[in-house]
């Protein structure tokens, strides 16, 4: 929009911390809340439902958990989802275990994640019920983890796969946790979506993946095997694509494959967002060239603080050259670092370099060395005799 004479043009909106990065959020939801948090920080987010949860417990699993609650006194009962809790109570009645189970609850401190959970407890005749100030399960678990002396017995209702990490963190704090799963995990409703995700990871179209449960991790690995890309996926996660996990249980299937992972400091959404942010910003490469500052991110660069999105080809070539600054790489060597460019010819590399130069117009960053290859130059050193200006044709 034109401005009046003497007026300054409007300032561009501030860049988010994760602008220029692409992140896949892999969970049991179609759109995990983490996706909105990462998008708010500027990331391009791919949200994928790798498994589904059904709000009906697996009967054998629930019965075993119920019997565990009857074997010893319960100090604290945490109710996290009203509908699923009512399923549990109905199942206990069908097994004729409701009377002794409610007696155990009567001697426990009762905690409800939200008002509906409190109402479900009141419907059973209980009146002394505590709640989290923020009406979240994470808030209750944080309170129990940091305020209770070790050695407490806590019955924790689980209604999503991710809640196994909350139970684990209470166990690490020295408590005995009786996990009561009131859900069941089902396969993804769209295997094609999972196969596309595997392909995106293998082709380095995302910079990081975030995994919210062990079920999500196992689902990703299983789909990689079914589409014959398991080895390629493992290689991508071991090198170029960072895996960020909600907790150690989520990370375990990857660690068994000797894949390094980043783990959130605690299994809470804000901690997982922070772990993704820290992991990606550590990966960014910082360069100085021709009196300019350049930061290489996943699918964009920051040139003197200005975000420039690059096509995949120029971005891939820039990343390879940046790993070997001031070293001449032949087109063959460049392709050797790019698995999906194995069938490309020298002209393809030359065109990618040309597009890169146009995108970074005015910055003498990539030099052509006649009949040898290309070099990323930092600090604008004096040109050697075997170098040509950046506008010169590719090696041949």
Tab-separated table of C-alpha atoms in Angstrom:
chain	number	residue	atom	x	y	z
A	1	UNK	CA	0.000	0.000	0.000
A	2	UNK	CA	1.490	3.422	-0.928
A	3	UNK	CA	2.393	5.758	1.898
A	4	UNK	CA	1.966	9.506	2.135
A	5	UNK	CA	4.937	11.737	1.506
A	6	UNK	CA	7.204	11.881	4.525
A	7	UNK	CA	5.741	8.740	6.092
A	8	UNK	CA	7.896	5.732	6.760
A	9	UNK	CA	6.798	2.420	5.271
A	10	UNK	CA	5.407	0.034	7.887
A	11	UNK	CA	7.904	-2.135	9.687
A	12	UNK	CA	7.802	-5.800	8.649
A	13	UNK	CA	6.393	-8.114	11.310
A	14	UNK	CA	9.036	-9.563	13.640
A	15	UNK	CA	10.410	-12.947	12.682
A	16	UNK	CA	9.530	-15.892	14.862
A	17	UNK	CA	12.362	-17.767	16.499
A	18	UNK	CA	11.733	-20.767	14.227
A	19	UNK	CA	11.136	-18.943	10.942
A	20	UNK	CA	12.756	-20.884	8.104
A	21	UNK	CA	12.436	-24.289	9.785
A	22	UNK	CA	9.985	-27.111	9.015
A	23	UNK	CA	8.787	-29.421	11.802
A	24	UNK	CA	6.618	-32.543	11.687
A	25	UNK	CA	4.455	-33.088	14.773
A	26	UNK	CA	3.654	-36.804	15.113
A	27	UNK	CA	0.996	-37.674	17.670
A	28	UNK	CA	-2.359	-39.352	18.279
A	29	UNK	CA	-4.254	-36.193	17.253
A	30	UNK	CA	-5.140	-34.731	13.881
A	31	UNK	CA	-3.867	-31.362	15.060
A	32	UNK	CA	-1.789	-31.464	18.231
A	33	UNK	CA	-1.677	-28.227	20.288
A	34	UNK	CA	2.090	-28.303	19.860
A	35	UNK	CA	1.576	-27.568	16.151
A	36	UNK	CA	-0.034	-24.210	16.959
A	37	UNK	CA	2.755	-23.358	19.412
A	38	UNK	CA	5.470	-24.072	16.831
A	39	UNK	CA	3.595	-22.208	14.082
A	40	UNK	CA	3.318	-19.202	16.388
A	41	UNK	CA	7.123	-19.198	16.551
A	42	UNK	CA	7.343	-19.085	12.750
A	43	UNK	CA	7.912	-22.741	11.874
A	44	UNK	CA	6.238	-24.457	8.950
A	45	UNK	CA	4.416	-27.328	10.640
A	46	UNK	CA	3.298	-30.683	9.280
A	47	UNK	CA	0.861	-32.279	11.742
A	48	UNK	CA	0.357	-36.050	11.365
A	49	UNK	CA	-1.874	-38.438	13.311
A	50	UNK	CA	0.251	-41.576	13.473
A	51	UNK	CA	-2.067	-43.517	15.804
A	52	UNK	CA	-5.600	-43.039	17.060
A	53	UNK	CA	-6.953	-43.337	20.582
A	54	UNK	CA	-10.394	-44.680	21.401
A	55	UNK	CA	-12.041	-43.561	24.631
A	56	UNK	CA	-12.774	-47.139	25.613
A	57	UNK	CA	-10.329	-49.167	27.675
A	58	UNK	CA	-8.908	-52.549	26.785
A	59	UNK	CA	-10.771	-54.751	29.269
A	60	UNK	CA	-7.896	-57.055	30.265
A	61	UNK	CA	-5.506	-54.140	30.726
A	62	UNK	CA	-8.034	-52.173	32.770
A	63	UNK	CA	-8.866	-55.169	34.950
A	64	UNK	CA	-5.192	-55.735	35.771
A	65	UNK	CA	-4.805	-52.057	36.662
A	66	UNK	CA	-7.910	-52.216	38.853
A	67	UNK	CA	-6.578	-55.229	40.742
A	68	UNK	CA	-3.303	-53.350	41.284
A	69	UNK	CA	-5.295	-50.526	42.899
A	70	UNK	CA	-6.809	-53.064	45.318
A	71	UNK	CA	-3.538	-54.604	46.484
A	72	UNK	CA	-2.271	-51.683	48.568
A	73	UNK	CA	-3.587	-48.428	50.037
A	74	UNK	CA	-3.799	-45.510	47.590
A	75	UNK	CA	-2.515	-42.162	48.822
A	76	UNK	CA	-3.643	-40.104	45.825
A	77	UNK	CA	-6.136	-40.699	43.008
A	78	UNK	CA	-5.810	-38.487	39.919
A	79	UNK	CA	-8.866	-38.421	37.637
A	80	UNK	CA	-8.031	-36.886	34.278
A	81	UNK	CA	-10.988	-37.560	31.927
A	82	UNK	CA	-14.602	-37.849	33.073
A	83	UNK	CA	-16.040	-40.027	30.291
A	84	UNK	CA	-13.230	-42.560	30.476
A	85	UNK	CA	-13.362	-42.553	34.309
A	86	UNK	CA	-17.056	-43.444	34.131
A	87	UNK	CA	-16.178	-46.335	31.796
A	88	UNK	CA	-13.744	-47.539	34.450
A	89	UNK	CA	-16.357	-47.393	37.205
A	90	UNK	CA	-18.911	-49.218	35.025
A	91	UNK	CA	-16.355	-51.943	34.301
A	92	UNK	CA	-15.539	-52.271	38.020
A	93	UNK	CA	-19.252	-52.777	38.755
A	94	UNK	CA	-19.468	-55.496	36.108
A	95	UNK	CA	-16.537	-57.291	37.797
A	96	UNK	CA	-18.118	-56.739	41.269
A	97	UNK	CA	-15.042	-54.783	42.300
A	98	UNK	CA	-16.710	-51.374	42.671
A	99	UNK	CA	-17.338	-51.561	46.435
A	100	UNK	CA	-13.743	-52.354	47.487
A	101	UNK	CA	-12.397	-49.940	44.837
A	102	UNK	CA	-14.517	-47.044	46.126
A	103	UNK	CA	-13.404	-47.920	49.645
A	104	UNK	CA	-9.791	-47.451	48.507
A	105	UNK	CA	-10.719	-44.105	46.962
A	106	UNK	CA	-12.376	-43.060	50.218
A	107	UNK	CA	-9.014	-43.162	52.017
A	108	UNK	CA	-7.132	-41.348	49.252
A	109	UNK	CA	-6.654	-37.702	48.429
A	110	UNK	CA	-8.844	-37.113	45.377
A	111	UNK	CA	-7.578	-34.846	42.609
A	112	UNK	CA	-9.511	-33.836	39.500
A	113	UNK	CA	-7.945	-32.335	36.392
A	114	UNK	CA	-11.010	-30.249	35.564
A	115	UNK	CA	-14.577	-29.551	36.777
A	116	UNK	CA	-16.080	-32.449	34.796
A	117	UNK	CA	-13.728	-34.880	36.518
A	118	UNK	CA	-14.708	-33.396	39.877
A	119	UNK	CA	-18.373	-33.894	38.986
A	120	UNK	CA	-17.702	-37.541	38.145
A	121	UNK	CA	-16.232	-38.049	41.631
A	122	UNK	CA	-19.133	-36.208	43.274
A	123	UNK	CA	-21.557	-38.517	41.470
A	124	UNK	CA	-19.953	-41.377	43.438
A	125	UNK	CA	-20.607	-39.596	46.729
A	126	UNK	CA	-17.215	-37.945	47.288
A	127	UNK	CA	-17.076	-34.316	48.400
A	128	UNK	CA	-13.458	-33.563	49.392
A	129	UNK	CA	-11.916	-33.051	45.952
A	130	UNK	CA	-8.896	-30.969	44.960
A	131	UNK	CA	-8.248	-29.522	41.491
A	132	UNK	CA	-5.382	-27.978	39.594
A	133	UNK	CA	-5.453	-24.188	39.418
A	134	UNK	CA	-4.990	-24.320	35.633
A	135	UNK	CA	-7.462	-27.210	35.138
A	136	UNK	CA	-4.842	-29.409	33.480
A	137	UNK	CA	-3.450	-32.848	34.171
A	138	UNK	CA	0.070	-31.467	33.680
A	139	UNK	CA	-0.595	-28.985	36.489
A	140	UNK	CA	-1.655	-31.755	38.850
A	141	UNK	CA	1.324	-33.949	37.997
A	142	UNK	CA	3.691	-31.007	38.423
A	143	UNK	CA	2.205	-30.397	41.879
A	144	UNK	CA	2.570	-34.041	42.888
A	145	UNK	CA	6.082	-34.271	41.514
A	146	UNK	CA	7.443	-31.240	43.324
A	147	UNK	CA	5.346	-31.013	46.499
A	148	UNK	CA	5.046	-34.584	47.754
A	149	UNK	CA	7.697	-36.436	49.743
A	150	UNK	CA	8.897	-39.605	47.989
A	151	UNK	CA	7.215	-42.913	48.658
A	152	UNK	CA	3.595	-42.009	47.889
A	153	UNK	CA	1.267	-44.378	46.029
A	154	UNK	CA	-0.491	-42.552	43.202
A	155	UNK	CA	-3.267	-44.010	41.049
A	156	UNK	CA	-3.138	-42.051	37.798
A	157	UNK	CA	-5.829	-42.392	35.143
A	158	UNK	CA	-4.330	-42.258	31.646
A	159	UNK	CA	-6.477	-41.227	28.683
A	160	UNK	CA	-3.802	-40.689	26.001
A	161	UNK	CA	-0.561	-42.516	25.134
A	162	UNK	CA	1.450	-39.396	26.013
A	163	UNK	CA	0.361	-39.696	29.652
A	164	UNK	CA	2.664	-42.662	30.138
A	165	UNK	CA	5.440	-40.055	30.245
A	166	UNK	CA	3.651	-38.256	33.111
A	167	UNK	CA	3.425	-41.533	35.022
A	168	UNK	CA	7.115	-42.139	34.345
A	169	UNK	CA	8.138	-38.751	35.703
A	170	UNK	CA	6.242	-39.419	38.941
A	171	UNK	CA	8.039	-42.736	39.238
A	172	UNK	CA	11.360	-40.951	38.781
A	173	UNK	CA	10.390	-38.669	41.686
A	174	UNK	CA	10.276	-41.717	43.953
A	175	UNK	CA	6.575	-42.548	43.954
A	176	UNK	CA	4.788	-45.810	43.233
A	177	UNK	CA	2.539	-45.114	40.257
A	178	UNK	CA	-0.498	-47.255	39.496
A	179	UNK	CA	-1.178	-46.370	35.870
A	180	UNK	CA	-4.786	-46.981	34.824
A	181	UNK	CA	-5.113	-46.771	30.998
A	182	UNK	CA	-8.725	-45.947	30.106
A	183	UNK	CA	-8.132	-45.853	26.348
A	184	UNK	CA	-6.902	-48.057	23.545
A	185	UNK	CA	-4.537	-47.311	20.691
A	186	UNK	CA	-5.570	-47.971	17.095
A	187	UNK	CA	-3.547	-47.743	13.861
A	188	UNK	CA	-3.537	-44.581	11.785
A	189	UNK	CA	-6.675	-44.116	9.729
A	190	UNK	CA	-4.531	-42.995	6.779
A	191	UNK	CA	-1.491	-45.183	6.017
A	192	UNK	CA	-0.848	-43.088	2.905
A	193	UNK	CA	-0.352	-40.029	5.103
A	194	UNK	CA	2.225	-41.911	7.156
A	195	UNK	CA	4.037	-43.079	4.033
A	196	UNK	CA	4.167	-39.502	2.762
A	197	UNK	CA	5.588	-38.422	6.093
A	198	UNK	CA	8.313	-41.076	5.919
A	199	UNK	CA	9.181	-39.863	2.436
A	200	UNK	CA	9.348	-36.238	3.625
A	201	UNK	CA	11.753	-37.212	6.382
A	202	UNK	CA	13.903	-39.321	4.059
A	203	UNK	CA	14.095	-36.482	1.530
A	204	UNK	CA	14.944	-33.960	4.283
A	205	UNK	CA	11.820	-31.891	3.604
A	206	UNK	CA	11.532	-31.346	7.368
A	207	UNK	CA	14.271	-30.312	9.768
A	208	UNK	CA	12.873	-31.964	12.892
A	209	UNK	CA	10.182	-34.359	13.999
A	210	UNK	CA	8.467	-34.206	17.369
A	211	UNK	CA	7.113	-37.419	18.854
A	212	UNK	CA	4.626	-37.406	21.730
A	213	UNK	CA	4.434	-41.079	22.730
A	214	UNK	CA	6.152	-44.418	22.292
A	215	UNK	CA	3.157	-45.540	20.211
A	216	UNK	CA	3.758	-42.657	17.787
A	217	UNK	CA	7.442	-43.581	17.515
A	218	UNK	CA	6.751	-47.260	16.892
A	219	UNK	CA	4.111	-46.359	14.301
A	220	UNK	CA	6.592	-44.200	12.374
A	221	UNK	CA	9.178	-47.000	12.326
A	222	UNK	CA	6.592	-49.596	11.325
A	223	UNK	CA	5.373	-47.548	8.363
A	224	UNK	CA	8.979	-46.956	7.275
A	225	UNK	CA	9.473	-50.729	7.155
A	226	UNK	CA	6.261	-51.334	5.210
A	227	UNK	CA	7.303	-48.904	2.476
A	228	UNK	CA	10.907	-50.222	2.337
A	229	UNK	CA	12.433	-46.959	3.599
A	230	UNK	CA	13.480	-48.038	7.071
A	231	UNK	CA	17.236	-47.757	6.463
A	232	UNK	CA	16.796	-44.388	4.719
A	233	UNK	CA	14.659	-43.108	7.600
A	234	UNK	CA	17.195	-44.239	10.167
A	235	UNK	CA	19.972	-42.523	8.201
A	236	UNK	CA	17.990	-39.276	7.980
A	237	UNK	CA	17.263	-39.254	11.717
A	238	UNK	CA	20.884	-40.066	12.502
A	239	UNK	CA	22.214	-37.191	10.398
A	240	UNK	CA	20.044	-34.344	9.116
A	241	UNK	CA	16.613	-34.577	10.768
A	242	UNK	CA	16.460	-34.024	14.522
A	243	UNK	CA	14.087	-36.206	16.556
A	244	UNK	CA	12.641	-34.419	19.604
A	245	UNK	CA	10.724	-36.614	22.050
A	246	UNK	CA	8.306	-35.877	24.873
A	247	UNK	CA	10.174	-38.172	27.247
A	248	UNK	CA	12.441	-41.219	27.576
A	249	UNK	CA	9.661	-43.738	26.876
A	250	UNK	CA	8.922	-41.981	23.594
A	251	UNK	CA	12.616	-41.949	22.719
A	252	UNK	CA	13.314	-45.595	23.604
A	253	UNK	CA	12.492	-47.166	20.182
A	254	UNK	CA	14.871	-44.706	18.487
A	255	UNK	CA	17.612	-45.132	21.070
A	256	UNK	CA	17.450	-48.884	20.495
A	257	UNK	CA	18.512	-48.069	16.923
A	258	UNK	CA	21.407	-45.925	18.216
A	259	UNK	CA	19.712	-42.748	16.980
A	260	UNK	CA	20.516	-39.692	19.083
A	261	UNK	CA	17.404	-37.830	20.197
A	262	UNK	CA	16.539	-34.655	22.068
A	263	UNK	CA	14.201	-35.062	25.054
A	264	UNK	CA	12.055	-32.386	26.662
A	265	UNK	CA	13.160	-31.382	30.153
A	266	UNK	CA	9.713	-32.445	31.416
A	267	UNK	CA	6.719	-34.029	29.621
A	268	UNK	CA	4.788	-30.782	29.329
A	269	UNK	CA	3.820	-28.939	26.107
A	270	UNK	CA	5.870	-25.831	26.831
A	271	UNK	CA	8.938	-27.940	27.596
A	272	UNK	CA	8.555	-29.863	24.343
A	273	UNK	CA	8.247	-26.601	22.392
A	274	UNK	CA	11.398	-25.315	24.096
A	275	UNK	CA	13.272	-28.518	23.244
A	276	UNK	CA	12.352	-28.181	19.553
A	277	UNK	CA	13.384	-24.529	19.534
A	278	UNK	CA	16.732	-25.199	21.200
A	279	UNK	CA	17.539	-28.181	18.954
A	280	UNK	CA	16.824	-26.303	15.725
A	281	UNK	CA	18.563	-23.076	16.660
A	282	UNK	CA	21.685	-25.054	17.593
A	283	UNK	CA	21.683	-26.517	14.075
A	284	UNK	CA	21.641	-23.144	12.337
A	285	UNK	CA	24.967	-22.277	10.682
A	286	UNK	CA	26.322	-18.740	11.013
A	287	UNK	CA	28.613	-17.244	8.364
A	288	UNK	CA	30.129	-13.891	7.459
A	289	UNK	CA	30.728	-13.149	3.788
A	290	UNK	CA	31.374	-9.933	1.920
A	291	UNK	CA	30.561	-7.828	5.020
A	292	UNK	CA	27.222	-9.618	5.410
A	293	UNK	CA	25.953	-11.996	8.082
A	294	UNK	CA	24.256	-15.161	6.957
A	295	UNK	CA	22.408	-17.742	9.017
A	296	UNK	CA	21.507	-21.001	7.277
A	297	UNK	CA	18.281	-22.553	8.526
A	298	UNK	CA	16.332	-25.530	7.262
A	299	UNK	CA	14.591	-24.090	4.204
A	300	UNK	CA	15.600	-20.432	4.369
A	301	UNK	CA	18.500	-18.153	5.222
A	302	UNK	CA	18.682	-14.999	7.271
A	303	UNK	CA	20.698	-12.463	5.285
A	304	UNK	CA	21.493	-9.538	7.570
A	305	UNK	CA	18.355	-10.461	9.525
A	306	UNK	CA	16.129	-10.675	6.424
A	307	UNK	CA	14.477	-14.048	5.806
A	308	UNK	CA	14.978	-15.457	2.291
A	309	UNK	CA	13.253	-18.720	1.467
A	310	UNK	CA	15.212	-20.926	-0.929
A	311	UNK	CA	14.143	-23.734	-3.216
A	312	UNK	CA	15.180	-27.195	-2.129
A	313	UNK	CA	17.986	-27.539	-4.708
A	314	UNK	CA	19.852	-24.288	-3.908
A	315	UNK	CA	19.281	-24.876	-0.186
A	316	UNK	CA	20.747	-28.379	-0.371
A	317	UNK	CA	23.839	-27.196	-2.274
A	318	UNK	CA	24.358	-24.286	0.131
A	319	UNK	CA	24.168	-26.623	3.108
A	320	UNK	CA	26.769	-28.968	1.608
A	321	UNK	CA	29.182	-26.135	0.796
A	322	UNK	CA	28.689	-24.628	4.257
A	323	UNK	CA	29.824	-27.878	5.855
A	324	UNK	CA	33.156	-27.487	4.037
A	325	UNK	CA	33.852	-23.722	4.018
A	326	UNK	CA	36.765	-22.520	1.903
A	327	UNK	CA	37.146	-25.961	0.313
A	328	UNK	CA	36.536	-26.550	-3.398
A	329	UNK	CA	33.951	-29.277	-4.007
A	330	UNK	CA	33.461	-30.753	-7.439
A	331	UNK	CA	29.900	-31.362	-8.699
A	332	UNK	CA	30.492	-35.070	-8.100
A	333	UNK	CA	31.422	-34.414	-4.464
A	334	UNK	CA	28.377	-32.189	-3.985
A	335	UNK	CA	26.116	-34.947	-5.330
A	336	UNK	CA	27.829	-37.443	-3.039
A	337	UNK	CA	26.482	-35.529	-0.044
A	338	UNK	CA	22.956	-35.408	-1.518
A	339	UNK	CA	21.503	-38.922	-1.808
A	340	UNK	CA	18.624	-37.900	-4.049
A	341	UNK	CA	20.896	-36.097	-6.495
A	342	UNK	CA	22.825	-39.226	-7.417
A	343	UNK	CA	21.240	-39.275	-10.863
A	344	UNK	CA	21.710	-35.539	-11.526
A	345	UNK	CA	24.369	-34.205	-13.865
A	346	UNK	CA	26.810	-31.325	-13.504
A	347	UNK	CA	24.360	-28.963	-15.153
A	348	UNK	CA	21.834	-29.520	-12.355
A	349	UNK	CA	24.420	-28.478	-9.767
A	350	UNK	CA	25.374	-25.469	-11.875
A	351	UNK	CA	21.724	-24.365	-12.118
A	352	UNK	CA	21.237	-24.775	-8.364
A	353	UNK	CA	24.287	-22.595	-7.721
A	354	UNK	CA	22.975	-20.017	-10.200
A	355	UNK	CA	19.600	-19.842	-8.437
A	356	UNK	CA	21.369	-19.589	-5.098
A	357	UNK	CA	23.393	-16.598	-6.295
A	358	UNK	CA	20.285	-14.867	-7.599
A	359	UNK	CA	18.515	-15.362	-4.274
A	360	UNK	CA	21.512	-13.957	-2.380
A	361	UNK	CA	22.071	-11.123	-4.812
A	362	UNK	CA	24.902	-8.821	-3.818
A	363	UNK	CA	26.630	-11.299	-1.518
A	364	UNK	CA	29.866	-12.833	-2.825
A	365	UNK	CA	29.341	-16.149	-1.096
A	366	UNK	CA	29.784	-18.973	-3.632
A	367	UNK	CA	32.786	-18.862	-5.951
A	368	UNK	CA	33.389	-20.943	-9.044
A	369	UNK	CA	36.855	-22.443	-9.417
A	370	UNK	CA	37.473	-23.142	-13.116
A	371	UNK	CA	37.392	-26.865	-14.000
A	372	UNK	CA	37.328	-27.810	-10.328
A	373	UNK	CA	34.051	-26.918	-8.650
A	374	UNK	CA	32.524	-24.525	-6.153
A	375	UNK	CA	33.604	-23.050	-2.855
A	376	UNK	CA	31.754	-21.247	-0.089
A	377	UNK	CA	33.943	-18.326	0.949
A	378	UNK	CA	33.837	-16.717	4.349
A	379	UNK	CA	35.233	-13.249	5.175
A	380	UNK	CA	35.741	-12.460	1.439
A	381	UNK	CA	39.379	-13.549	1.097
A	382	UNK	CA	41.440	-12.378	-1.857
A	383	UNK	CA	40.746	-14.379	-5.025
A	384	UNK	CA	43.357	-16.884	-6.086
A	385	UNK	CA	44.609	-17.156	-9.642
A	386	UNK	CA	42.524	-20.247	-10.382
A	387	UNK	CA	39.231	-18.600	-9.420
A	388	UNK	CA	36.701	-16.857	-11.595
A	389	UNK	CA	34.062	-14.326	-10.567
A	390	UNK	CA	30.797	-15.735	-9.220
A	391	UNK	CA	29.039	-15.053	-12.523
A	392	UNK	CA	31.362	-17.397	-14.384
A	393	UNK	CA	29.971	-20.587	-15.903
A	394	UNK	CA	30.185	-23.839	-13.974
A	395	UNK	CA	33.143	-26.200	-14.137
A	396	UNK	CA	33.544	-28.073	-17.366
